[in-house]
Amino acid sequence: MPRETKGMSLARSKRKRRRIYLLDDHPMVRYGMTELINGESDLIVCGEAANTYDAIDDLPKAKPDLVLVDITLQGKSGLEFIKETQRLQTGLDTLVVSMHDEGFYAERVLRAGGRGYLMKLAGADELLHAIRKVLGGEVYVSDRISNLIFDQLTGRGKPVEGGIVGRLTDREVEVLSLIGQAKESREIAKQLNMSLKTVEAHRTHIRSKLQIGSRAELIQFAVRWTMSEDLGMRQANL
């Protein structure tokens, strides 16, 4: 039997590298992740996109084993991307890597079909650990979220997504967040690729679920909620 050459061994090693796709609207974040992942002998970045639409079009060609996706994107959110891949029955695993508070979003991601949630404040080693865990067929969440979910399942704790905002659907949360960023309904409709009528319907449902009387009160609530979420992320970075 002919002896395996160094070139043959290298080619075989490259074939074994698991393929990672990056979906994030920040070029520098994608660059940093690419440098980190491509430095590993068993992983390689096979493609990237800044929005859900480009990613969906690119996936058949890229053939990833795992997609790293942010929550906040132009157009459809990371949650909507996960749901879309589930509807298309791609069998594709997704791991959310986001600055948004895991206490609010992790359970929503898992319910949507995602395989894990990691906050961007985590270190490089933790990101690689999470990637390999999901590629190995497991679910990744932090110990904090794992304990909260366990307590909830055993009846010893409250739902992971706390507060009154937990009553909202994923799409309504997106709309609320954009209202809190002082965006008008037409801007929200354009960003989320929906009709103005649909945005107004979401506003009405949000006010009803949160028991808010007027549009002005909704704006005030949305601003406070958005600011509190931003504060929570900043404190987590300290």
mmCIF file of C-alpha atoms in Angstrom:
data_model
loop_
_atom_site.group_PDB
_atom_site.id
_atom_site.type_symbol
_atom_site.label_atom_id
_atom_site.label_comp_id
_atom_site.label_asym_id
_atom_site.label_seq_id
_atom_site.Cartn_x
_atom_site.Cartn_y
_atom_site.Cartn_z
ATOM 1 C CA MET A 1 0.000 0.000 0.000
ATOM 2 C CA PRO A 2 1.504 3.378 -0.974
ATOM 3 C CA ARG A 3 2.565 5.586 1.870
ATOM 4 C CA GLU A 4 0.352 8.643 2.490
ATOM 5 C CA THR A 5 2.171 11.834 1.563
ATOM 6 C CA LYS A 6 2.040 15.069 3.539
ATOM 7 C CA GLY A 7 -0.053 16.658 0.761
ATOM 8 C CA MET A 8 -2.583 13.824 0.857
ATOM 9 C CA SER A 9 -2.811 14.074 4.642
ATOM 10 C CA LEU A 10 -3.400 17.854 4.433
ATOM 11 C CA ALA A 11 -6.107 17.441 1.802
ATOM 12 C CA ARG A 12 -7.854 14.818 3.922
ATOM 13 C CA SER A 13 -7.657 17.113 6.942
ATOM 14 C CA LYS A 14 -9.262 19.972 4.987
ATOM 15 C CA ARG A 15 -12.123 17.731 3.846
ATOM 16 C CA LYS A 16 -12.923 16.980 7.472
ATOM 17 C CA ARG A 17 -13.265 20.628 8.494
ATOM 18 C CA ARG A 18 -16.832 21.482 9.490
ATOM 19 C CA ARG A 19 -18.335 24.329 7.502
ATOM 20 C CA ILE A 20 -19.547 27.462 9.335
ATOM 21 C CA TYR A 21 -21.674 30.227 7.799
ATOM 22 C CA LEU A 22 -21.802 33.735 9.337
ATOM 23 C CA LEU A 23 -24.970 35.855 9.324
ATOM 24 C CA ASP A 24 -24.276 39.212 10.978
ATOM 25 C CA ASP A 25 -24.763 42.784 9.770
ATOM 26 C CA HIS A 26 -21.439 44.031 11.180
ATOM 27 C CA PRO A 27 -18.485 43.428 8.783
ATOM 28 C CA MET A 28 -15.908 43.664 11.572
ATOM 29 C CA VAL A 29 -17.732 41.017 13.608
ATOM 30 C CA ARG A 30 -17.755 38.678 10.602
ATOM 31 C CA TYR A 31 -14.067 39.382 9.994
ATOM 32 C CA GLY A 32 -13.134 38.613 13.597
ATOM 33 C CA MET A 33 -15.153 35.392 13.632
ATOM 34 C CA THR A 34 -13.643 34.326 10.315
ATOM 35 C CA GLU A 35 -10.106 34.834 11.602
ATOM 36 C CA LEU A 36 -10.878 32.869 14.764
ATOM 37 C CA ILE A 37 -12.703 29.980 13.089
ATOM 38 C CA ASN A 38 -10.295 29.575 10.163
ATOM 39 C CA GLY A 39 -7.457 29.312 12.649
ATOM 40 C CA GLU A 40 -8.901 25.997 13.860
ATOM 41 C CA SER A 41 -7.883 22.764 12.158
ATOM 42 C CA ASP A 42 -11.403 21.284 12.280
ATOM 43 C CA LEU A 43 -13.466 24.352 11.294
ATOM 44 C CA ILE A 44 -13.703 26.669 8.302
ATOM 45 C CA VAL A 45 -15.929 29.592 7.301
ATOM 46 C CA CYS A 46 -17.716 28.701 4.068
ATOM 47 C CA GLY A 47 -19.620 31.953 3.533
ATOM 48 C CA GLU A 48 -21.152 35.033 5.090
ATOM 49 C CA ALA A 49 -24.032 37.479 4.694
ATOM 50 C CA ALA A 50 -25.295 40.699 6.259
ATOM 51 C CA ASN A 51 -29.005 39.902 5.930
ATOM 52 C CA THR A 52 -31.390 36.971 5.912
ATOM 53 C CA TYR A 53 -32.360 37.243 2.240
ATOM 54 C CA ASP A 54 -28.782 36.944 0.960
ATOM 55 C CA ALA A 55 -28.104 34.111 3.393
ATOM 56 C CA ILE A 56 -31.122 32.055 2.282
ATOM 57 C CA ASP A 57 -30.047 32.435 -1.361
ATOM 58 C CA ASP A 58 -26.433 31.547 -0.563
ATOM 59 C CA LEU A 59 -26.953 28.505 1.679
ATOM 60 C CA PRO A 60 -27.482 25.880 -1.061
ATOM 61 C CA LYS A 61 -24.119 26.819 -2.580
ATOM 62 C CA ALA A 62 -22.243 27.281 0.709
ATOM 63 C CA LYS A 63 -23.479 23.969 2.185
ATOM 64 C CA PRO A 64 -22.754 24.864 5.835
ATOM 65 C CA ASP A 65 -22.949 22.486 8.762
ATOM 66 C CA LEU A 66 -23.823 25.360 11.102
ATOM 67 C CA VAL A 67 -24.928 28.992 10.824
ATOM 68 C CA LEU A 68 -23.899 31.581 13.402
ATOM 69 C CA VAL A 69 -26.641 34.209 13.370
ATOM 70 C CA ASP A 70 -27.279 37.499 15.151
ATOM 71 C CA ILE A 71 -30.728 38.514 16.404
ATOM 72 C CA THR A 72 -30.850 42.037 14.968
ATOM 73 C CA LEU A 73 -30.596 42.178 11.173
ATOM 74 C CA GLN A 74 -32.004 44.364 8.424
ATOM 75 C CA GLY A 75 -35.278 42.924 7.147
ATOM 76 C CA LYS A 76 -35.992 39.580 8.769
ATOM 77 C CA SER A 77 -34.433 39.037 12.174
ATOM 78 C CA GLY A 78 -32.264 36.141 13.252
ATOM 79 C CA LEU A 79 -35.328 34.539 14.830
ATOM 80 C CA GLU A 80 -37.195 34.782 11.528
ATOM 81 C CA PHE A 81 -34.188 33.253 9.750
ATOM 82 C CA ILE A 82 -34.261 30.270 12.102
ATOM 83 C CA LYS A 83 -37.993 29.810 11.527
ATOM 84 C CA GLU A 84 -37.473 30.069 7.765
ATOM 85 C CA THR A 85 -34.839 27.317 7.772
ATOM 86 C CA GLN A 86 -37.240 25.174 9.790
ATOM 87 C CA ARG A 87 -40.053 25.793 7.280
ATOM 88 C CA LEU A 88 -37.736 24.909 4.411
ATOM 89 C CA GLN A 89 -36.787 21.721 6.287
ATOM 90 C CA THR A 90 -33.107 22.261 5.560
ATOM 91 C CA GLY A 91 -31.989 20.294 8.618
ATOM 92 C CA LEU A 92 -29.529 23.130 9.186
ATOM 93 C CA ASP A 93 -28.327 23.859 12.714
ATOM 94 C CA THR A 94 -28.185 27.453 13.929
ATOM 95 C CA LEU A 95 -26.393 29.033 16.876
ATOM 96 C CA VAL A 96 -27.338 32.586 17.846
ATOM 97 C CA VAL A 97 -24.430 34.860 18.779
ATOM 98 C CA SER A 98 -25.852 38.193 19.911
ATOM 99 C CA MET A 99 -25.473 41.179 22.221
ATOM 100 C CA HIS A 100 -29.125 40.907 23.267
ATOM 101 C CA ASP A 101 -29.905 39.642 26.754
ATOM 102 C CA GLU A 102 -29.966 35.857 26.837
ATOM 103 C CA GLY A 103 -32.484 35.990 29.683
ATOM 104 C CA PHE A 104 -35.080 37.295 27.264
ATOM 105 C CA TYR A 105 -34.102 35.758 23.925
ATOM 106 C CA ALA A 106 -32.533 32.336 24.615
ATOM 107 C CA GLU A 107 -35.823 30.528 25.202
ATOM 108 C CA ARG A 108 -37.364 32.159 22.109
ATOM 109 C CA VAL A 109 -34.418 30.969 20.018
ATOM 110 C CA LEU A 110 -34.761 27.395 21.256
ATOM 111 C CA ARG A 111 -38.532 27.430 20.651
ATOM 112 C CA ALA A 112 -37.925 28.677 17.099
ATOM 113 C CA GLY A 113 -35.639 25.713 16.398
ATOM 114 C CA GLY A 114 -32.217 27.172 17.154
ATOM 115 C CA ARG A 115 -29.625 24.931 18.767
ATOM 116 C CA GLY A 116 -28.104 27.440 21.140
ATOM 117 C CA TYR A 117 -27.547 30.975 22.335
ATOM 118 C CA LEU A 118 -24.264 32.713 23.127
ATOM 119 C CA MET A 119 -23.787 36.353 24.051
ATOM 120 C CA LYS A 120 -21.097 38.238 22.135
ATOM 121 C CA LEU A 121 -19.412 39.253 25.374
ATOM 122 C CA ALA A 122 -18.253 35.631 25.741
ATOM 123 C CA GLY A 123 -14.614 34.900 24.935
ATOM 124 C CA ALA A 124 -13.193 33.206 21.859
ATOM 125 C CA ASP A 125 -12.745 29.870 23.644
ATOM 126 C CA GLU A 126 -16.403 29.867 24.686
ATOM 127 C CA LEU A 127 -17.511 30.566 21.112
ATOM 128 C CA LEU A 128 -15.464 27.648 19.791
ATOM 129 C CA HIS A 129 -16.796 25.438 22.590
ATOM 130 C CA ALA A 130 -20.387 26.384 21.714
ATOM 131 C CA ILE A 131 -19.794 25.735 17.993
ATOM 132 C CA ARG A 132 -18.334 22.277 18.610
ATOM 133 C CA LYS A 133 -21.074 21.406 21.090
ATOM 134 C CA VAL A 134 -23.827 22.202 18.566
ATOM 135 C CA LEU A 135 -21.933 20.428 15.773
ATOM 136 C CA GLY A 136 -21.788 17.425 18.094
ATOM 137 C CA GLY A 137 -25.569 17.296 18.244
ATOM 138 C CA GLU A 138 -26.036 19.050 21.589
ATOM 139 C CA VAL A 139 -27.730 22.292 22.596
ATOM 140 C CA TYR A 140 -25.653 25.165 23.945
ATOM 141 C CA VAL A 141 -26.834 27.735 26.507
ATOM 142 C CA SER A 142 -25.040 29.313 29.440
ATOM 143 C CA ASP A 143 -25.210 27.675 32.868
ATOM 144 C CA ARG A 144 -27.467 30.518 34.002
ATOM 145 C CA ILE A 145 -30.051 29.871 31.290
ATOM 146 C CA SER A 146 -29.761 26.104 31.664
ATOM 147 C CA ASN A 147 -30.594 26.399 35.368
ATOM 148 C CA LEU A 148 -33.497 28.774 34.713
ATOM 149 C CA ILE A 149 -34.994 26.441 32.105
ATOM 150 C CA PHE A 150 -34.579 23.450 34.421
ATOM 151 C CA ASP A 151 -36.308 25.322 37.265
ATOM 152 C CA GLN A 152 -39.128 26.276 34.922
ATOM 153 C CA LEU A 153 -39.624 22.696 33.707
ATOM 154 C CA THR A 154 -39.681 21.382 37.249
ATOM 155 C CA GLY A 155 -42.117 24.078 38.382
ATOM 156 C CA ARG A 156 -39.614 25.775 40.655
ATOM 157 C CA GLY A 157 -39.092 28.927 38.645
ATOM 158 C CA LYS A 158 -40.723 31.558 36.474
ATOM 159 C CA PRO A 159 -40.511 31.605 32.655
ATOM 160 C CA VAL A 160 -37.055 32.542 31.392
ATOM 161 C CA GLU A 161 -38.281 35.565 29.465
ATOM 162 C CA GLY A 162 -39.337 37.784 32.323
ATOM 163 C CA GLY A 163 -41.682 40.714 32.562
ATOM 164 C CA ILE A 164 -44.761 41.848 30.751
ATOM 165 C CA VAL A 165 -42.952 41.958 27.387
ATOM 166 C CA GLY A 166 -42.790 38.167 27.517
ATOM 167 C CA ARG A 167 -46.436 38.171 26.415
ATOM 168 C CA LEU A 168 -45.470 39.448 22.962
ATOM 169 C CA THR A 169 -44.722 37.380 19.875
ATOM 170 C CA ASP A 170 -41.238 37.498 18.355
ATOM 171 C CA ARG A 171 -42.419 39.885 15.629
ATOM 172 C CA GLU A 172 -44.118 42.156 18.150
ATOM 173 C CA VAL A 173 -40.893 42.320 20.165
ATOM 174 C CA GLU A 174 -39.072 43.464 17.016
ATOM 175 C CA VAL A 175 -41.636 46.176 16.413
ATOM 176 C CA LEU A 176 -41.503 47.279 20.058
ATOM 177 C CA SER A 177 -37.717 47.516 19.909
ATOM 178 C CA LEU A 178 -37.842 49.672 16.785
ATOM 179 C CA ILE A 179 -40.513 51.907 18.330
ATOM 180 C CA GLY A 180 -38.120 52.306 21.252
ATOM 181 C CA GLN A 181 -35.459 53.440 18.784
ATOM 182 C CA ALA A 182 -37.780 56.309 17.765
ATOM 183 C CA LYS A 183 -38.617 54.832 14.380
ATOM 184 C CA GLU A 184 -41.887 55.764 12.708
ATOM 185 C CA SER A 185 -44.261 53.110 11.378
ATOM 186 C CA ARG A 186 -43.148 53.669 7.777
ATOM 187 C CA GLU A 187 -39.502 53.158 8.760
ATOM 188 C CA ILE A 188 -40.411 49.994 10.659
ATOM 189 C CA ALA A 189 -42.397 48.686 7.685
ATOM 190 C CA LYS A 190 -39.420 49.239 5.381
ATOM 191 C CA GLN A 191 -36.877 47.694 7.748
ATOM 192 C CA LEU A 192 -38.985 44.623 8.483
ATOM 193 C CA ASN A 193 -40.232 44.298 4.901
ATOM 194 C CA MET A 194 -43.908 44.430 5.862
ATOM 195 C CA SER A 195 -46.843 46.653 4.987
ATOM 196 C CA LEU A 196 -47.709 49.783 6.934
ATOM 197 C CA LYS A 197 -51.061 48.178 7.753
ATOM 198 C CA THR A 198 -49.292 45.193 9.324
ATOM 199 C CA VAL A 199 -47.081 47.450 11.439
ATOM 200 C CA GLU A 200 -50.130 49.314 12.707
ATOM 201 C CA ALA A 201 -51.808 46.010 13.527
ATOM 202 C CA HIS A 202 -48.738 44.992 15.536
ATOM 203 C CA ARG A 203 -48.864 48.312 17.396
ATOM 204 C CA THR A 204 -52.506 47.671 18.297
ATOM 205 C CA HIS A 205 -51.784 44.130 19.510
ATOM 206 C CA ILE A 206 -48.814 45.325 21.569
ATOM 207 C CA ARG A 207 -50.893 48.014 23.259
ATOM 208 C CA SER A 208 -53.607 45.477 24.026
ATOM 209 C CA LYS A 209 -51.253 42.842 25.448
ATOM 210 C CA LEU A 210 -49.299 45.349 27.509
ATOM 211 C CA GLN A 211 -52.475 47.174 28.564
ATOM 212 C CA ILE A 212 -51.213 50.499 27.230
ATOM 213 C CA GLY A 213 -53.806 53.142 26.442
ATOM 214 C CA SER A 214 -52.375 55.565 23.881
ATOM 215 C CA ARG A 215 -49.720 55.664 21.149
ATOM 216 C CA ALA A 216 -47.739 58.180 23.205
ATOM 217 C CA GLU A 217 -47.712 55.832 26.195
ATOM 218 C CA LEU A 218 -46.581 53.006 23.920
ATOM 219 C CA ILE A 219 -43.646 55.092 22.712
ATOM 220 C CA GLN A 220 -42.688 55.950 26.295
ATOM 221 C CA PHE A 221 -42.858 52.291 27.337
ATOM 222 C CA ALA A 222 -40.874 51.166 24.281
ATOM 223 C CA VAL A 223 -38.125 53.717 24.907
ATOM 224 C CA ARG A 224 -37.820 52.685 28.557
ATOM 225 C CA TRP A 225 -37.748 48.987 27.664
ATOM 226 C CA THR A 226 -35.147 49.482 24.934
ATOM 227 C CA MET A 227 -32.983 51.572 27.243
ATOM 228 C CA SER A 228 -33.228 48.981 30.013
ATOM 229 C CA GLU A 229 -32.175 46.219 27.609
ATOM 230 C CA ASP A 230 -29.216 48.310 26.416
ATOM 231 C CA LEU A 231 -28.254 48.984 30.028
ATOM 232 C CA GLY A 232 -28.394 45.287 30.811
ATOM 233 C CA MET A 233 -26.049 44.529 27.913
ATOM 234 C CA ARG A 234 -23.601 47.246 29.000
ATOM 235 C CA GLN A 235 -23.597 45.992 32.581
ATOM 236 C CA ALA A 236 -22.948 42.456 31.345
ATOM 237 C CA ASN A 237 -19.852 43.788 29.572
ATOM 238 C CA LEU A 238 -18.407 45.343 32.756
#
